[in-house]
GROMACS .gro file of C-alpha atoms in nm:
model
  247
    1MET     CA    1   5.365  -5.151   6.554
    2ALA     CA    2   5.153  -5.103   6.316
    3ALA     CA    3   5.147  -4.830   6.016
    4PHE     CA    4   5.053  -4.534   6.135
    5LEU     CA    5   5.129  -4.342   5.850
    6GLU     CA    6   5.197  -4.492   5.526
    7LEU     CA    7   5.345  -4.426   5.174
    8LYS     CA    8   5.206  -4.577   4.858
    9ASP     CA    9   5.466  -4.568   4.573
   10ILE     CA   10   5.514  -4.169   4.564
   11CYS     CA   11   5.560  -4.015   4.230
   12LYS     CA   12   5.637  -3.738   4.206
   13ASN     CA   13   5.756  -3.477   3.825
   14LEU     CA   14   5.800  -3.169   3.787
   15PRO     CA   15   5.730  -2.955   3.417
   16ILE     CA   16   6.094  -2.858   3.368
   17GLY     CA   17   6.125  -2.779   3.004
   18ARG     CA   18   5.971  -2.950   2.779
   19GLU     CA   19   5.928  -3.245   2.940
   20PRO     CA   20   5.888  -3.335   3.318
   21VAL     CA   21   6.073  -3.443   3.533
   22GLN     CA   22   6.102  -3.691   3.778
   23VAL     CA   23   6.213  -3.583   4.129
   24LEU     CA   24   6.054  -3.910   4.311
   25LYS     CA   25   5.982  -4.207   4.211
   26ASN     CA   26   5.837  -4.565   4.378
   27ILE     CA   27   5.872  -4.436   4.680
   28SER     CA   28   5.722  -4.666   4.999
   29PHE     CA   29   5.731  -4.676   5.332
   30GLU     CA   30   5.540  -4.718   5.712
   31VAL     CA   31   5.548  -4.507   6.007
   32ALA     CA   32   5.460  -4.628   6.377
   33ALA     CA   33   5.259  -4.396   6.610
   34GLY     CA   34   5.591  -4.239   6.821
   35GLU     CA   35   5.768  -4.299   6.623
   36LEU     CA   36   6.089  -4.053   6.567
   37VAL     CA   37   6.173  -4.082   6.117
   38CYS     CA   38   6.474  -3.949   5.985
   39ILE     CA   39   6.469  -3.882   5.575
   40ILE     CA   40   6.834  -3.882   5.511
   41GLY     CA   41   6.994  -3.774   5.141
   42LYS     CA   42   7.242  -3.528   4.938
   43SER     CA   43   7.088  -3.157   4.885
   44GLY     CA   44   6.864  -3.246   4.587
   45CYS     CA   45   6.725  -3.596   4.629
   46GLY     CA   46   6.400  -3.476   4.694
   47LYS     CA   47   6.371  -3.506   5.083
   48THR     CA   48   6.206  -3.178   5.104
   49THR     CA   49   5.919  -3.227   4.820
   50LEU     CA   50   5.845  -3.497   4.990
   51LEU     CA   51   5.795  -3.425   5.343
   52LYS     CA   52   5.584  -3.137   5.148
   53THR     CA   53   5.333  -3.425   4.970
   54ILE     CA   54   5.322  -3.543   5.345
   55ALA     CA   55   5.232  -3.227   5.442
   56GLY     CA   56   5.005  -3.142   5.199
   57LEU     CA   57   5.179  -2.857   5.034
   58GLU     CA   58   5.267  -2.931   4.666
   59LYS     CA   59   5.029  -3.299   4.540
   60GLN     CA   60   5.166  -3.614   4.384
   61THR     CA   61   5.178  -3.734   4.059
   62SER     CA   62   5.086  -4.063   4.134
   63GLY     CA   63   5.158  -4.283   4.464
   64GLN     CA   64   4.832  -4.231   4.806
   65ILE     CA   65   4.908  -4.119   5.145
   66LEU     CA   66   4.738  -4.277   5.425
   67LEU     CA   67   4.662  -4.122   5.811
   68SER     CA   68   4.519  -4.375   6.008
   69GLY     CA   69   4.378  -4.527   5.650
   70GLN     CA   70   4.191  -4.148   5.560
   71ALA     CA   71   4.437  -4.076   5.243
   72LEU     CA   72   4.516  -3.721   5.235
   73ASN     CA   73   4.491  -3.494   5.005
   74GLY     CA   74   4.596  -3.189   5.090
   75PRO     CA   75   4.675  -2.997   5.457
   76GLY     CA   76   4.506  -3.038   5.726
   77ARG     CA   77   4.513  -2.935   6.111
   78ASP     CA   78   4.668  -3.335   6.204
   79ARG     CA   79   5.070  -3.258   6.034
   80GLY     CA   80   5.271  -2.982   6.195
   81MET     CA   81   5.465  -2.848   5.901
   82ILE     CA   82   5.886  -2.721   6.055
   83PHE     CA   83   6.094  -2.555   5.836
   84GLN     CA   84   6.463  -2.438   5.792
   85GLU     CA   85   6.372  -2.085   5.921
   86PRO     CA   86   6.151  -1.983   6.148
   87ARG     CA   87   5.903  -1.812   5.971
   88LEU     CA   88   5.781  -1.648   6.250
   89PHE     CA   89   5.495  -1.357   6.174
   90PRO     CA   90   5.763  -1.023   6.275
   91TRP     CA   91   5.482  -0.851   6.329
   92LEU     CA   92   5.334  -0.983   6.644
   93THR     CA   93   5.469  -1.153   7.006
   94LEU     CA   94   5.641  -1.486   7.007
   95GLU     CA   95   5.317  -1.629   7.262
   96ASP     CA   96   5.096  -1.460   6.950
   97ASN     CA   97   5.304  -1.584   6.766
   98ILE     CA   98   5.309  -1.953   6.933
   99ALA     CA   99   4.858  -1.913   6.937
  100PHE     CA  100   4.859  -1.794   6.564
  101GLY     CA  101   4.660  -2.142   6.470
  102LEU     CA  102   4.455  -2.112   6.744
  103LYS     CA  103   4.246  -1.834   6.673
  104GLY     CA  104   3.862  -1.936   6.556
  105HIS     CA  105   3.928  -2.305   6.748
  106VAL     CA  106   3.979  -2.275   7.097
  107SER     CA  107   3.872  -2.034   7.348
  108LYS     CA  108   4.070  -1.731   7.436
  109ALA     CA  109   4.106  -1.889   7.770
  110ALA     CA  110   4.277  -2.219   7.597
  111ARG     CA  111   4.476  -1.999   7.406
  112HIS     CA  112   4.636  -1.898   7.672
  113LYS     CA  113   4.652  -2.221   7.832
  114THR     CA  114   4.790  -2.412   7.556
  115VAL     CA  115   5.084  -2.111   7.447
  116THR     CA  116   5.187  -2.120   7.831
  117GLY     CA  117   5.243  -2.433   7.866
  118LEU     CA  118   5.438  -2.481   7.487
  119LEU     CA  119   5.652  -2.152   7.682
  120GLU     CA  120   5.698  -2.291   7.949
  121ILE     CA  121   5.840  -2.655   7.717
  122VAL     CA  122   6.024  -2.513   7.481
  123GLY     CA  123   6.204  -2.278   7.738
  124LEU     CA  124   6.118  -1.983   7.647
  125LYS     CA  125   5.828  -1.879   7.942
  126ASP     CA  126   6.031  -1.561   7.981
  127TYR     CA  127   6.040  -1.430   7.673
  128ALA     CA  128   5.649  -1.459   7.588
  129LYS     CA  129   5.576  -1.089   7.421
  130ALA     CA  130   5.911  -1.043   7.301
  131TRP     CA  131   5.903  -0.954   6.900
  132PRO     CA  132   6.066  -1.253   6.701
  133GLY     CA  133   6.326  -0.993   6.572
  134GLN     CA  134   6.474  -0.999   6.941
  135LEU     CA  135   6.490  -1.390   6.956
  136SER     CA  136   6.792  -1.631   6.842
  137GLY     CA  137   6.857  -1.846   6.643
  138GLY     CA  138   6.829  -2.120   6.840
  139MET     CA  139   6.513  -1.937   7.068
  140ALA     CA  140   6.346  -1.806   6.737
  141GLN     CA  141   6.294  -2.199   6.587
  142ARG     CA  142   6.248  -2.359   6.939
  143ALA     CA  143   5.908  -2.112   6.854
  144ALA     CA  144   5.851  -2.234   6.540
  145ILE     CA  145   5.791  -2.611   6.731
  146ALA     CA  146   5.568  -2.507   6.976
  147ARG     CA  147   5.393  -2.363   6.748
  148ALA     CA  148   5.343  -2.674   6.537
  149LEU     CA  149   5.304  -2.803   6.882
  150ALA     CA  150   5.038  -2.558   6.940
  151VAL     CA  151   4.736  -2.710   6.755
  152ASP     CA  152   4.823  -3.046   6.827
  153PRO     CA  153   4.932  -3.215   6.550
  154LYS     CA  154   4.866  -3.569   6.523
  155ILE     CA  155   5.218  -3.574   6.287
  156LEU     CA  156   5.520  -3.339   6.304
  157LEU     CA  157   5.767  -3.275   5.924
  158LEU     CA  158   6.086  -3.175   6.014
  159ASP     CA  159   6.252  -2.977   5.688
  160GLU     CA  160   6.632  -2.943   5.817
  161PRO     CA  161   6.526  -2.711   6.156
  162PHE     CA  162   6.819  -2.697   6.264
  163ALA     CA  163   7.073  -2.706   6.029
  164ALA     CA  164   7.133  -2.269   5.980
  165LEU     CA  165   7.206  -2.297   6.344
  166ASP     CA  166   7.606  -2.292   6.459
  167ALA     CA  167   7.736  -2.635   6.604
  168LEU     CA  168   7.701  -2.558   6.943
  169THR     CA  169   7.344  -2.334   6.901
  170ARG     CA  170   7.242  -2.670   6.670
  171SER     CA  171   7.396  -2.950   6.950
  172LYS     CA  172   7.169  -2.800   7.255
  173LEU     CA  173   6.811  -2.816   7.001
  174GLN     CA  174   6.913  -3.117   6.889
  175LYS     CA  175   6.893  -3.283   7.258
  176ASP     CA  176   6.608  -3.013   7.401
  177PHE     CA  177   6.369  -3.148   7.096
  178LEU     CA  178   6.443  -3.519   7.135
  179ASP     CA  179   6.439  -3.430   7.468
  180LEU     CA  180   5.985  -3.291   7.371
  181TRP     CA  181   6.025  -3.590   7.155
  182GLN     CA  182   6.035  -3.811   7.464
  183ASN     CA  183   5.721  -3.572   7.643
  184THR     CA  184   5.529  -3.615   7.376
  185LEU     CA  185   5.581  -3.947   7.175
  186LYS     CA  186   5.451  -3.739   6.909
  187THR     CA  187   5.449  -3.916   6.575
  188CYS     CA  188   5.776  -3.736   6.321
  189ILE     CA  189   6.022  -3.752   5.997
  190HIS     CA  190   6.240  -3.507   6.044
  191VAL     CA  191   6.455  -3.437   5.743
  192THR     CA  192   6.800  -3.377   5.683
  193HIS     CA  193   7.181  -3.406   5.526
  194ASP     CA  194   7.336  -3.418   5.797
  195LEU     CA  195   7.454  -3.831   5.977
  196ASP     CA  196   7.572  -3.801   6.258
  197GLU     CA  197   7.221  -3.567   6.371
  198ALA     CA  198   7.002  -3.863   6.208
  199LEU     CA  199   7.262  -4.078   6.424
  200THR     CA  200   7.107  -3.897   6.726
  201LEU     CA  201   6.774  -3.882   6.657
  202GLY     CA  202   6.616  -4.146   6.434
  203GLN     CA  203   6.436  -4.510   6.559
  204ARG     CA  204   6.548  -4.592   6.157
  205ILE     CA  205   6.687  -4.414   5.865
  206ILE     CA  206   6.479  -4.411   5.531
  207ILE     CA  207   6.750  -4.266   5.261
  208LEU     CA  208   6.669  -4.088   4.972
  209HIS     CA  209   6.938  -4.082   4.627
  210SER     CA  210   6.835  -3.857   4.388
  211ASN     CA  211   6.730  -3.760   3.941
  212PRO     CA  212   6.529  -3.975   4.063
  213GLY     CA  213   6.454  -3.967   4.411
  214ARG     CA  214   6.431  -4.259   4.560
  215ILE     CA  215   6.454  -4.512   4.906
  216VAL     CA  216   6.756  -4.734   4.890
  217ASP     CA  217   6.806  -4.812   5.183
  218ILE     CA  218   6.605  -4.839   5.520
  219ILE     CA  219   6.818  -4.943   5.856
  220SER     CA  220   6.702  -4.942   6.210
  221LEU     CA  221   6.859  -4.882   6.495
  222PRO     CA  222   6.702  -4.996   6.869
  223LEU     CA  223   6.898  -4.762   6.985
  224PRO     CA  224   6.904  -4.619   7.362
  225TYR     CA  225   6.874  -4.223   7.387
  226PRO     CA  226   7.073  -4.043   7.474
  227ARG     CA  227   7.334  -4.159   7.209
  228SER     CA  228   7.704  -4.212   7.247
  229PRO     CA  229   7.941  -4.132   6.967
  230GLU     CA  230   8.175  -4.353   7.047
  231ASP     CA  231   7.881  -4.666   7.053
  232PRO     CA  232   8.014  -4.962   6.871
  233GLU     CA  233   7.668  -5.015   6.653
  234LEU     CA  234   7.709  -4.634   6.639
  235LYS     CA  235   7.962  -4.658   6.454
  236SER     CA  236   7.915  -4.907   6.200
  237VAL     CA  237   7.585  -4.805   6.137
  238LYS     CA  238   7.738  -4.484   6.040
  239LYS     CA  239   7.978  -4.664   5.809
  240ARG     CA  240   7.736  -4.855   5.648
  241LEU     CA  241   7.532  -4.507   5.556
  242LEU     CA  242   7.933  -4.370   5.506
  243SER     CA  243   7.888  -4.592   5.269
  244LEU     CA  244   7.604  -4.526   5.083
  245PHE     CA  245   7.713  -4.168   4.940
  246VAL     CA  246   7.980  -4.286   4.814
  247ASP     CA  247   8.022  -4.202   4.429
   0.00000   0.00000   0.00000
């Protein structure tokens, strides 16, 4: 598959103490259009920093990020970010939260059409007038995904969006997200520390180690969806992943 997103030798230093500390070292990989890639690693390996750098929320110290051959040098509507917490505006209804990024860019009628469609897709059509405080954790995270999709980004960047949810809700949202991705074929980069989540979702899994954050392996996972944890090939990949995290 042709490269849609390219990271070339990304390094990032942070000013900690008297000397800068390198948190990302020579990160290079490509993502094809419509691909779902998972990035996995222990806490502190730079996963979120890498995702924020792709989003343009942080600046790399060196290296280059290209989207469709064009250098990315800051935030843009071509990238949608979904965080671990929904980060909905408590003073706006659910439909107004989803429409927030569209104001000033499209007509009121177009906003309504987009929001109505997304509420249907994420299963929240009966909660358009609800306030964020009235939503469960899973519902709020669905709303956050809808808000990111509203501006029709080329890439979705997901920073452990299901990590704070209980196991049953997390499993349901993983399935719902997978259905959503298969229907939209958005390019997705999904950061997680959960091996099973990466195995459930990823077409490829990028493994980071820390001090500094660096790629130690990239595993292709050309298995059909939905995946069974009892699949022998999936078990083999999980064993390989576990071996990479043995200290």
